[in-house]
Protein backbone atom coordinates (compact mmCIF):
# COMPACT_ATOMS: atom_id res chain seq x y z
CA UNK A 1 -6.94 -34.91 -10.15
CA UNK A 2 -5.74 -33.78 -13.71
CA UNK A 3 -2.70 -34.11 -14.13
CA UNK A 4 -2.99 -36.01 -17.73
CA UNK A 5 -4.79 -33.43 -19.12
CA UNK A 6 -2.58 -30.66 -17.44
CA UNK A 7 0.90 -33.03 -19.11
CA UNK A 8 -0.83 -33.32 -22.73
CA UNK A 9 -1.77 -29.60 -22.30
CA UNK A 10 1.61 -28.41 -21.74
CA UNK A 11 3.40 -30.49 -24.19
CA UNK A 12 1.14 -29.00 -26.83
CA UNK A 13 2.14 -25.02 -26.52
CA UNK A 14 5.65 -25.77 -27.42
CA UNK A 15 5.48 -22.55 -29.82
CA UNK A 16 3.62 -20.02 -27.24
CA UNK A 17 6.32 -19.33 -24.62
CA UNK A 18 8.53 -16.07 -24.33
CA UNK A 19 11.95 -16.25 -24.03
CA UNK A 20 12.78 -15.10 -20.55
CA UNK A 21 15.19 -15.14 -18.07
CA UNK A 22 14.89 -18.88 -16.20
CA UNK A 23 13.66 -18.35 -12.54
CA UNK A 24 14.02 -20.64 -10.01
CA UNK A 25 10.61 -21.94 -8.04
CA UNK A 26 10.80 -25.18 -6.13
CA UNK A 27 13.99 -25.63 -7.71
CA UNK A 28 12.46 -25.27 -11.35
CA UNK A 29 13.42 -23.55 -14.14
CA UNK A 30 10.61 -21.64 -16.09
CA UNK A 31 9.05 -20.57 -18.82
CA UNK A 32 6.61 -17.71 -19.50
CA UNK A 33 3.73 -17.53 -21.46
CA UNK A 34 1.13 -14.28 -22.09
CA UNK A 35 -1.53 -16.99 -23.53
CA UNK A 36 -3.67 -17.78 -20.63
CA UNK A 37 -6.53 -18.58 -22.78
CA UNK A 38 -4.92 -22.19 -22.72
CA UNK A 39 -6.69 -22.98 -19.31
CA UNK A 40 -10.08 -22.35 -19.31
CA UNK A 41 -10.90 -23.67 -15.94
CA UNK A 42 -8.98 -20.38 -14.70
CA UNK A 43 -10.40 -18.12 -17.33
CA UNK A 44 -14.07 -19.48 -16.29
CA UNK A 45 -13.57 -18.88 -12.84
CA UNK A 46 -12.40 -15.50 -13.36
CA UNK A 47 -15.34 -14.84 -15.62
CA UNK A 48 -17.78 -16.17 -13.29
CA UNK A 49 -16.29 -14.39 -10.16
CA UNK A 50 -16.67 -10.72 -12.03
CA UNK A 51 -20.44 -11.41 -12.74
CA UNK A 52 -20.22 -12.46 -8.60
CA UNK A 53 -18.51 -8.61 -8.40
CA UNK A 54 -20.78 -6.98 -10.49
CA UNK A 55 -23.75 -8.29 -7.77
CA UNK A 56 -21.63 -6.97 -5.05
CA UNK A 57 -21.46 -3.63 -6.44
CA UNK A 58 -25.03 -3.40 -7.47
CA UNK A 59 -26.11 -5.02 -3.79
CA UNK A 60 -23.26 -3.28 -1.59
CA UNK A 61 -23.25 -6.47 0.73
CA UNK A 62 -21.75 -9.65 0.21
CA UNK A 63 -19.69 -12.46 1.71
CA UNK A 64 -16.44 -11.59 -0.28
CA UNK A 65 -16.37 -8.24 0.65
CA UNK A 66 -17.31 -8.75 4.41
CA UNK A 67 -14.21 -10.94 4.44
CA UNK A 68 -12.65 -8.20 2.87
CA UNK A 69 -13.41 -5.46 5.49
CA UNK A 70 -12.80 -7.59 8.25
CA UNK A 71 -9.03 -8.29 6.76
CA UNK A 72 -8.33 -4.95 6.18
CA UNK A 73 -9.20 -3.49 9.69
CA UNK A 74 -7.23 -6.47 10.82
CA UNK A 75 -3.95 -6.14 8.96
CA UNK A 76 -3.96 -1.90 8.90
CA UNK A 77 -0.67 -2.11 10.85
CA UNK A 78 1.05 -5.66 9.45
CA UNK A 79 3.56 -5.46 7.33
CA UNK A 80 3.05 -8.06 4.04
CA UNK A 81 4.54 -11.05 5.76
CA UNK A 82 2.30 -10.68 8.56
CA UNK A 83 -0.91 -9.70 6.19
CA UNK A 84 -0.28 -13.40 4.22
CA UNK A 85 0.21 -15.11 7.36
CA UNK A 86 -3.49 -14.07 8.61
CA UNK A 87 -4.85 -14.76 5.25
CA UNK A 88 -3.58 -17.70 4.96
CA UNK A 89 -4.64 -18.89 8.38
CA UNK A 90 -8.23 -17.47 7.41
CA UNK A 91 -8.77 -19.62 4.51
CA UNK A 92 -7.35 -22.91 5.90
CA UNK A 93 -10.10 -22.51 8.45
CA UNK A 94 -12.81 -23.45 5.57
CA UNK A 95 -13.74 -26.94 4.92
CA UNK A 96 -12.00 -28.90 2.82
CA UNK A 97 -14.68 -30.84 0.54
CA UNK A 98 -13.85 -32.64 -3.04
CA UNK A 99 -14.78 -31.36 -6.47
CA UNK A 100 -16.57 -34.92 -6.54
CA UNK A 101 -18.49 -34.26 -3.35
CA UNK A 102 -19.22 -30.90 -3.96
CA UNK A 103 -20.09 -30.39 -7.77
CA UNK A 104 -20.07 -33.88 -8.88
CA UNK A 105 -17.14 -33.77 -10.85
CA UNK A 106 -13.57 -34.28 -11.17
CA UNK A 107 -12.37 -30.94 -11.38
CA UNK A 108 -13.97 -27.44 -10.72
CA UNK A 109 -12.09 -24.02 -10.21
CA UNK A 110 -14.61 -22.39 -7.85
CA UNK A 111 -14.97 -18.90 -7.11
CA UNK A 112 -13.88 -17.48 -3.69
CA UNK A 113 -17.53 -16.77 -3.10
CA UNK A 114 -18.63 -20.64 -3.66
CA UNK A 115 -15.45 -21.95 -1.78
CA UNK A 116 -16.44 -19.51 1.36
CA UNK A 117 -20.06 -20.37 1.24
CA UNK A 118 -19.67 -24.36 0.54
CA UNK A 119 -15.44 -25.04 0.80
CA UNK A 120 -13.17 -26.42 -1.71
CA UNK A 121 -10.66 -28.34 -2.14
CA UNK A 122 -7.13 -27.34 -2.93
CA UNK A 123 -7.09 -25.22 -6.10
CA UNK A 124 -9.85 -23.53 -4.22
CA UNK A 125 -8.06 -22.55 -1.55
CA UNK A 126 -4.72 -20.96 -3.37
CA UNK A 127 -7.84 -18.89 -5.55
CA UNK A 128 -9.56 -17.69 -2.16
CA UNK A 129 -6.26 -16.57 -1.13
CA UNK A 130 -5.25 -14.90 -4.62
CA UNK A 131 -7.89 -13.15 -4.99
CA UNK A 132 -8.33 -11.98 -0.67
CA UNK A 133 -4.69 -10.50 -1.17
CA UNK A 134 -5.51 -8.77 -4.41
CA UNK A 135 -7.99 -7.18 -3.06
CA UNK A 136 -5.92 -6.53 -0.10
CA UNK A 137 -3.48 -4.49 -2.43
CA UNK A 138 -0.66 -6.83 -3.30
CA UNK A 139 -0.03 -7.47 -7.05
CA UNK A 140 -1.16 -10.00 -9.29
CA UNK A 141 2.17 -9.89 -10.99
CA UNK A 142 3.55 -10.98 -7.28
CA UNK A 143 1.49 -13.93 -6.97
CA UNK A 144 1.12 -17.27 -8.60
CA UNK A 145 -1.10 -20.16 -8.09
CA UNK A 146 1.35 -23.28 -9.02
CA UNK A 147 -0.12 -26.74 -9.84
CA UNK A 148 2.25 -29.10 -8.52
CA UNK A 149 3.42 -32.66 -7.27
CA UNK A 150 3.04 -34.00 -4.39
CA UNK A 151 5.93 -36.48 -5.21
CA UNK A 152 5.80 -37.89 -1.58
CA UNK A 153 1.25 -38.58 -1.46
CA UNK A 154 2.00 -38.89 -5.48
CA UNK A 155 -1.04 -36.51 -5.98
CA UNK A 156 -1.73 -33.50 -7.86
CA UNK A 157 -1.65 -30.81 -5.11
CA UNK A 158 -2.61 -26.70 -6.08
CA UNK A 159 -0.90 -23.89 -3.55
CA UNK A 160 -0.21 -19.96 -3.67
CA UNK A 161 3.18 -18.55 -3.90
CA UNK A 162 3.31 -14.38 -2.86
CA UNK A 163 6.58 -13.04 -3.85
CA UNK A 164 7.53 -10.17 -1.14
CA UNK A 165 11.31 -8.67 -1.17
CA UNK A 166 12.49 -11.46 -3.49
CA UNK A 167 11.49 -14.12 -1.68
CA UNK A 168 8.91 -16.66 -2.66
CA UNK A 169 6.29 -17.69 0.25
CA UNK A 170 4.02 -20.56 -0.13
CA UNK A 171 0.04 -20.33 1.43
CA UNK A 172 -0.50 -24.02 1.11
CA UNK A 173 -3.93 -25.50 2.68
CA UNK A 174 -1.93 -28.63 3.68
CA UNK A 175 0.71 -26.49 6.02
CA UNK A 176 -0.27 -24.32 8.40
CA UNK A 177 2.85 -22.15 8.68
CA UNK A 178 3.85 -19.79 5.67
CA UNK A 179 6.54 -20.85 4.98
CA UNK A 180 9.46 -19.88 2.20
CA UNK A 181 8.70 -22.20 -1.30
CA UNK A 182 12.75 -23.12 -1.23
CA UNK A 183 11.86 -25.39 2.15
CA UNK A 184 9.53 -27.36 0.66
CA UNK A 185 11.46 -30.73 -1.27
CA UNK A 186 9.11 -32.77 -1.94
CA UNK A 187 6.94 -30.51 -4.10
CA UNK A 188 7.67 -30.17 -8.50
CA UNK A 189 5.91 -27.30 -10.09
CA UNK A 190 4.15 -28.31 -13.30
CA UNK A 191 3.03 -24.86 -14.09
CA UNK A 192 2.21 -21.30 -12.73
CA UNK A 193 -0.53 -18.78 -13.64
CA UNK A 194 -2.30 -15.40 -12.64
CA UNK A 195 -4.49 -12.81 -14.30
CA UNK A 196 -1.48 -12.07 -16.99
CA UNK A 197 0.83 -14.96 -17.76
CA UNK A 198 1.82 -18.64 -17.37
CA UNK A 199 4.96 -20.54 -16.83
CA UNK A 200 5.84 -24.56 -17.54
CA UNK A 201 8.06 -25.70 -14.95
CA UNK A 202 10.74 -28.23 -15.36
CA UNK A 203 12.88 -29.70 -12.73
């Protein structure tokens, strides 16, 4: 998908990381960065979906929020495990449809409100899901989309990790079960983001 771009990206911001405390995701140790500016797909997307908000507001009606409504009268009792588990199971059920297909292009981060109206393809998915549980009340500082890869297809794969009681969960469009990121072998974080900051990986 990208992943030479993504490489020569990463390899180039030697001098913006913070010195923190190494984590462990997929078995990875990380590094944290406050410049998200560095990925402009992201920042786009995030751009673009606030103009989407800003018609939402001004409209009261629109797919995002009907989504929305329906997931909050649905999870008003769940606990957070449960609350991912239906989200996640909600988003998988949207098409899966390339960048090339779809926008005739490699690579496009799409908003939640293209990927529900047209589907996506994986990035797309971990967004959607981002963005339902935001809204949902969980944290952005609690959630990462990681970029990853899939060493056994040999692709570049994107998925959500939700961090709940110290535990890492992974809302992947390829598995249907949420299930804890430490069970998953065969998957090496390249890096992390969310509204705030952005980690390298190495294994």
């Amino acid at each position: 998908m990208f992943k030479a771009k993504i490489t020569a990206a990463l390899f180039g911001l030697g001098l913006l990381f913070t010195n923190v405390a190494y984590a462990e995701l997929f078995g990875s140790s990380e590094r944290k960065s406050r410049n998200i500016n560095e990925f402009p797909k992201w920042i786009d997307m995030l751009e673009r979906f606030q103009e989407e908000e800003f018609y939402c507001v001004k409209n009261k009606k629109c797919l995002i929020n009907e989504i929305t409504e329906y997931l909050e009268k649905d999870t008003v009792n769940d606990d957070k495990f449960t609350v991912i588990k239906k989200v996640n199971r909600l988003v998988n059920s949207v098409r899966y449809i390339t960048d090339l297909e779809r926008w005739g292009q490699g690579d496009y981060w799409a908003t939640p409100t293209q990927f529900f109206e047209e589907g996506g393809d994986c990035e797309d998915y971990a967004i959607a899901k981002f963005t339902l549980l935001k809204k949902l009340g969980f944290k952005s500082d609690d959630m990462r989309i990681v970029v990853l890869n899939d060493t056994f297809k040999n692709i570049i794969h994107s998925v959500l990790v939700v961090y709940i009681e110290g535990k890492q969960y992974l809302l992947d469009n390829e598995v249907p079960k949420v299930l804890q990121a430490h069970e998953i072998r065969h998957y090496k974080p390249i890096f992390s983001i969310n509204e705030k900051n952005w980690w390298k990986h190495r294994i």
